[in-house]
CSV table of C-alpha atoms in Angstrom, one decimal:
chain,number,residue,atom,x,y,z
A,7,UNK,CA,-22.8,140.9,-126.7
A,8,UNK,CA,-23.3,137.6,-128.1
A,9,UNK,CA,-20.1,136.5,-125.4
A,10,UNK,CA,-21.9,137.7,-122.9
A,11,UNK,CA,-25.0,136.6,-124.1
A,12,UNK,CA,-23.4,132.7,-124.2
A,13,UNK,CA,-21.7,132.9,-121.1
A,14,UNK,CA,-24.3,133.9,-119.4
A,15,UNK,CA,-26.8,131.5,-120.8
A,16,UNK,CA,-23.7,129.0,-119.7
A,17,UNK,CA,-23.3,129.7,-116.5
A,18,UNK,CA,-26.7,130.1,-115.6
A,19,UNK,CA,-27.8,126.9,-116.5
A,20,UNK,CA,-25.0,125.3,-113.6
A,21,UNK,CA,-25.6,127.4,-110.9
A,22,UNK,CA,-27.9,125.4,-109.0
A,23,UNK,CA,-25.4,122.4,-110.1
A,24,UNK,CA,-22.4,124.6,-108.5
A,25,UNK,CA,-21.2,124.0,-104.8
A,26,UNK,CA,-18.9,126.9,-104.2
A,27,UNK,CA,-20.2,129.5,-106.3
A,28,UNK,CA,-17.5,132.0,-104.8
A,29,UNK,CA,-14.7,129.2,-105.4
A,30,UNK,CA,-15.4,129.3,-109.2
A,31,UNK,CA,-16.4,132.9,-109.0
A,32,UNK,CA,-12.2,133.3,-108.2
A,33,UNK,CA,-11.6,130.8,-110.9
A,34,UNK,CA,-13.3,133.6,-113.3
A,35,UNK,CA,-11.4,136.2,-111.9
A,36,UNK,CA,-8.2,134.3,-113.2
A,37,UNK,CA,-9.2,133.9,-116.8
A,38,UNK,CA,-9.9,137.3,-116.3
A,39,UNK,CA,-6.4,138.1,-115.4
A,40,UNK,CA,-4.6,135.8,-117.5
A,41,UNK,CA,-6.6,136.8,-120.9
A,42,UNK,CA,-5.0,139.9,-121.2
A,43,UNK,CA,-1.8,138.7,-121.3
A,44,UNK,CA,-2.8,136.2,-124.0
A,45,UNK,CA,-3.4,139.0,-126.4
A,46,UNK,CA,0.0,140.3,-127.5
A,47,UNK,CA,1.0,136.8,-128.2
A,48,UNK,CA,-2.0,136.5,-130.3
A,49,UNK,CA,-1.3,139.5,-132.2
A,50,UNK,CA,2.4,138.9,-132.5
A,51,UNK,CA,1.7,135.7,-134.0
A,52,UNK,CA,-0.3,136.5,-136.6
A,53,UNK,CA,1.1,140.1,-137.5
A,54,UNK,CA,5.0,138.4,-138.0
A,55,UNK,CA,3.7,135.6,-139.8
A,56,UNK,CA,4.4,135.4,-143.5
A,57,UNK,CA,1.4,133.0,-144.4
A,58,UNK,CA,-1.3,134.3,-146.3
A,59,UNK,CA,-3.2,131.7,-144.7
A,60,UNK,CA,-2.5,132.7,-140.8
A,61,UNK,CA,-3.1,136.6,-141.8
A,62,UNK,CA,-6.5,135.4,-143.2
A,63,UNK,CA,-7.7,133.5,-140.5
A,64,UNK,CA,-6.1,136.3,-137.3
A,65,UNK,CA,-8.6,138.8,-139.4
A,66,UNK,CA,-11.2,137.1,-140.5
A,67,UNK,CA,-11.9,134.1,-137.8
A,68,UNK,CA,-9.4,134.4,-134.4
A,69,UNK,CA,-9.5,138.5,-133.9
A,70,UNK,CA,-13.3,138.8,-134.5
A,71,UNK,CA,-13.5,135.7,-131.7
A,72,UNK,CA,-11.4,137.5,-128.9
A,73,UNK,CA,-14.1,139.8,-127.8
A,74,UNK,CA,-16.6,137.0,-128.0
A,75,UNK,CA,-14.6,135.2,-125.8
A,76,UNK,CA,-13.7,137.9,-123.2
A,77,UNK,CA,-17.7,138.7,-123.4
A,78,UNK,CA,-18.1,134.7,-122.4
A,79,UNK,CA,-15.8,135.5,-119.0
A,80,UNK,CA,-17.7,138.2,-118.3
A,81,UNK,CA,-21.5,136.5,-119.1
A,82,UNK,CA,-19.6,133.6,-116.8
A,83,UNK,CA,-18.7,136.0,-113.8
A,84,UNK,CA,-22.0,138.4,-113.9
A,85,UNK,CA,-24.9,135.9,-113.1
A,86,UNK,CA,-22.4,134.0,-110.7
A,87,UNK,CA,-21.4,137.7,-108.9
A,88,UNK,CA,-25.3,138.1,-108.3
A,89,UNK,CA,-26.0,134.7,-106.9
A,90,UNK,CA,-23.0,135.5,-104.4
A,91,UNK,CA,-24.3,139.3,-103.7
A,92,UNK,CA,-27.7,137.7,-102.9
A,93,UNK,CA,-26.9,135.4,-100.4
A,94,UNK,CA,-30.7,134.1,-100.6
A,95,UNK,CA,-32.0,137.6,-99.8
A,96,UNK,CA,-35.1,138.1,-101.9
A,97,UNK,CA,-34.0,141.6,-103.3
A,98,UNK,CA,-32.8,139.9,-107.1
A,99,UNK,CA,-34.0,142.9,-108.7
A,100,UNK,CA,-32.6,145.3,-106.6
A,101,UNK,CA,-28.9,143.6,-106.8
A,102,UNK,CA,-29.6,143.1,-110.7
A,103,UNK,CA,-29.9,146.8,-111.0
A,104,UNK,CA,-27.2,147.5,-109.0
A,105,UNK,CA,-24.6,145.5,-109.9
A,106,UNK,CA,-25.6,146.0,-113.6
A,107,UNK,CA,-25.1,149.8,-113.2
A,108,UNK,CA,-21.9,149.4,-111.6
A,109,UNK,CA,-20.6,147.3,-114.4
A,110,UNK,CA,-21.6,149.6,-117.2
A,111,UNK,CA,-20.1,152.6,-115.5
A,112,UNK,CA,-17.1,150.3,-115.4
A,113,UNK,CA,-16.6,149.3,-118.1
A,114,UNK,CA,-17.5,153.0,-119.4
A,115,UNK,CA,-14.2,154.2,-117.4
A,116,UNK,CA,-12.5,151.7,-118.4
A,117,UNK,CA,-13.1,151.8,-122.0
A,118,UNK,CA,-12.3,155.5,-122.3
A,119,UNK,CA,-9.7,155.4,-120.1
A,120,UNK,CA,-8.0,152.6,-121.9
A,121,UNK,CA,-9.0,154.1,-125.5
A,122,UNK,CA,-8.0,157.6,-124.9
A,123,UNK,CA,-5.5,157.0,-122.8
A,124,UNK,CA,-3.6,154.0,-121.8
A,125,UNK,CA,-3.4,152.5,-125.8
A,126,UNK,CA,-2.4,156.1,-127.4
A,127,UNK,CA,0.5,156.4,-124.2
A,128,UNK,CA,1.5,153.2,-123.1
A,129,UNK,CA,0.5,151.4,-126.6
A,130,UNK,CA,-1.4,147.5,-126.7
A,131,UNK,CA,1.0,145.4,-125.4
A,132,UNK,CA,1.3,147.7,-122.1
A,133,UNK,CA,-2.2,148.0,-122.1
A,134,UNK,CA,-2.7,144.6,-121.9
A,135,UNK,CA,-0.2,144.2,-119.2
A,136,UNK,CA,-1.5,146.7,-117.0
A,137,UNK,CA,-5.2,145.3,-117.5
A,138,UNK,CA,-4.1,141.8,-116.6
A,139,UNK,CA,-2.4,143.7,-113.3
A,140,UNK,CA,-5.5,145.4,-112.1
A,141,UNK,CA,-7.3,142.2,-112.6
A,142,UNK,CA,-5.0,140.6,-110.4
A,143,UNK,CA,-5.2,143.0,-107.9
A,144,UNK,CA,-9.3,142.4,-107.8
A,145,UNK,CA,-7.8,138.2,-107.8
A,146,UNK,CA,-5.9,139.1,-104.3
A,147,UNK,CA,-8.5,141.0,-102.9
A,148,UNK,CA,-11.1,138.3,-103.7
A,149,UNK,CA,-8.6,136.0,-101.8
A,150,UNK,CA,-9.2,137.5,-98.6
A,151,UNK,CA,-12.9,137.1,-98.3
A,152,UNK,CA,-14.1,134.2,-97.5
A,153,UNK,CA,-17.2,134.3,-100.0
A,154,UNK,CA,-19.4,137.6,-99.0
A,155,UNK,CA,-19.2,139.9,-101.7
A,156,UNK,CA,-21.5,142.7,-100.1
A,157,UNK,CA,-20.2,146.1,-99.5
């Protein structure tokens, strides 16, 4: 939460400041997909290290950071995703709602799906593979619109 919380406060702060909001809103989407696959490297570095010192700071300072930092993409791409749905339509409540629902039943699929599922089948380093794969898929299909997000 406090990623999100940061991120969000981040982002919204630029968005007037921002001339293609749907050209960084891609931008986003590729830390999105490329995050993911930062993770096993992460992990591998600090579980086959032998200093006391890495294995201190992986548990203590760089693993309790990764979620704040994936919650700081996501605080980046939610405000930026509403500014795009609106498309200065004065419903901002209406597309808060909406595309706040649809992200929390999201990421509640995704979350068991990947828990009770993917991890215990596949294992983390699949997991993180086949993540950083849908994300690109959402990457490709952003690339052939040319800014309108609306359904």
């Amino acid at each position: 939460m406090i990623g999100l919380f940061l991120g969000s406060i981040y982002i919204t702060k630029r968005l007037d400041a921002i001339r293609n909001h749907f050209g960084v809103f891609k931008k986003i989407q590729v830390s999105v997909t490329l995050y993911p696959l930062l993770l096993p490297f992460i992990f591998l570095f600090i579980t086959r290290s032998d200093s006391l010192k890495i294995s201190w700071l992986g548990a203590n300072i760089i693993f309790p950071l990764l979620p704040i930092i994936a919650g700081f993409i996501g605080g980046l791409q939610f405000p930026l995703g509403n500014k795009i749905y609106l498309s200065n339509e004065s419903l901002a409540g209406k597309v808060g709602g909406l595309t706040y629902g649809i992200d929390l039943i999201g990421a509640s699929l995704g979350a068991g799906i990947v828990s009770a599922f993917l991890i215990p089948i596949i294992g983390i380093f699949q997991t993180c593979i086949a993540v950083s794969l849908l994300n690109f898929s959402v990457l490709l299909s952003l690339s052939f619109h040319k800014g309108d997000l609306r359904i």
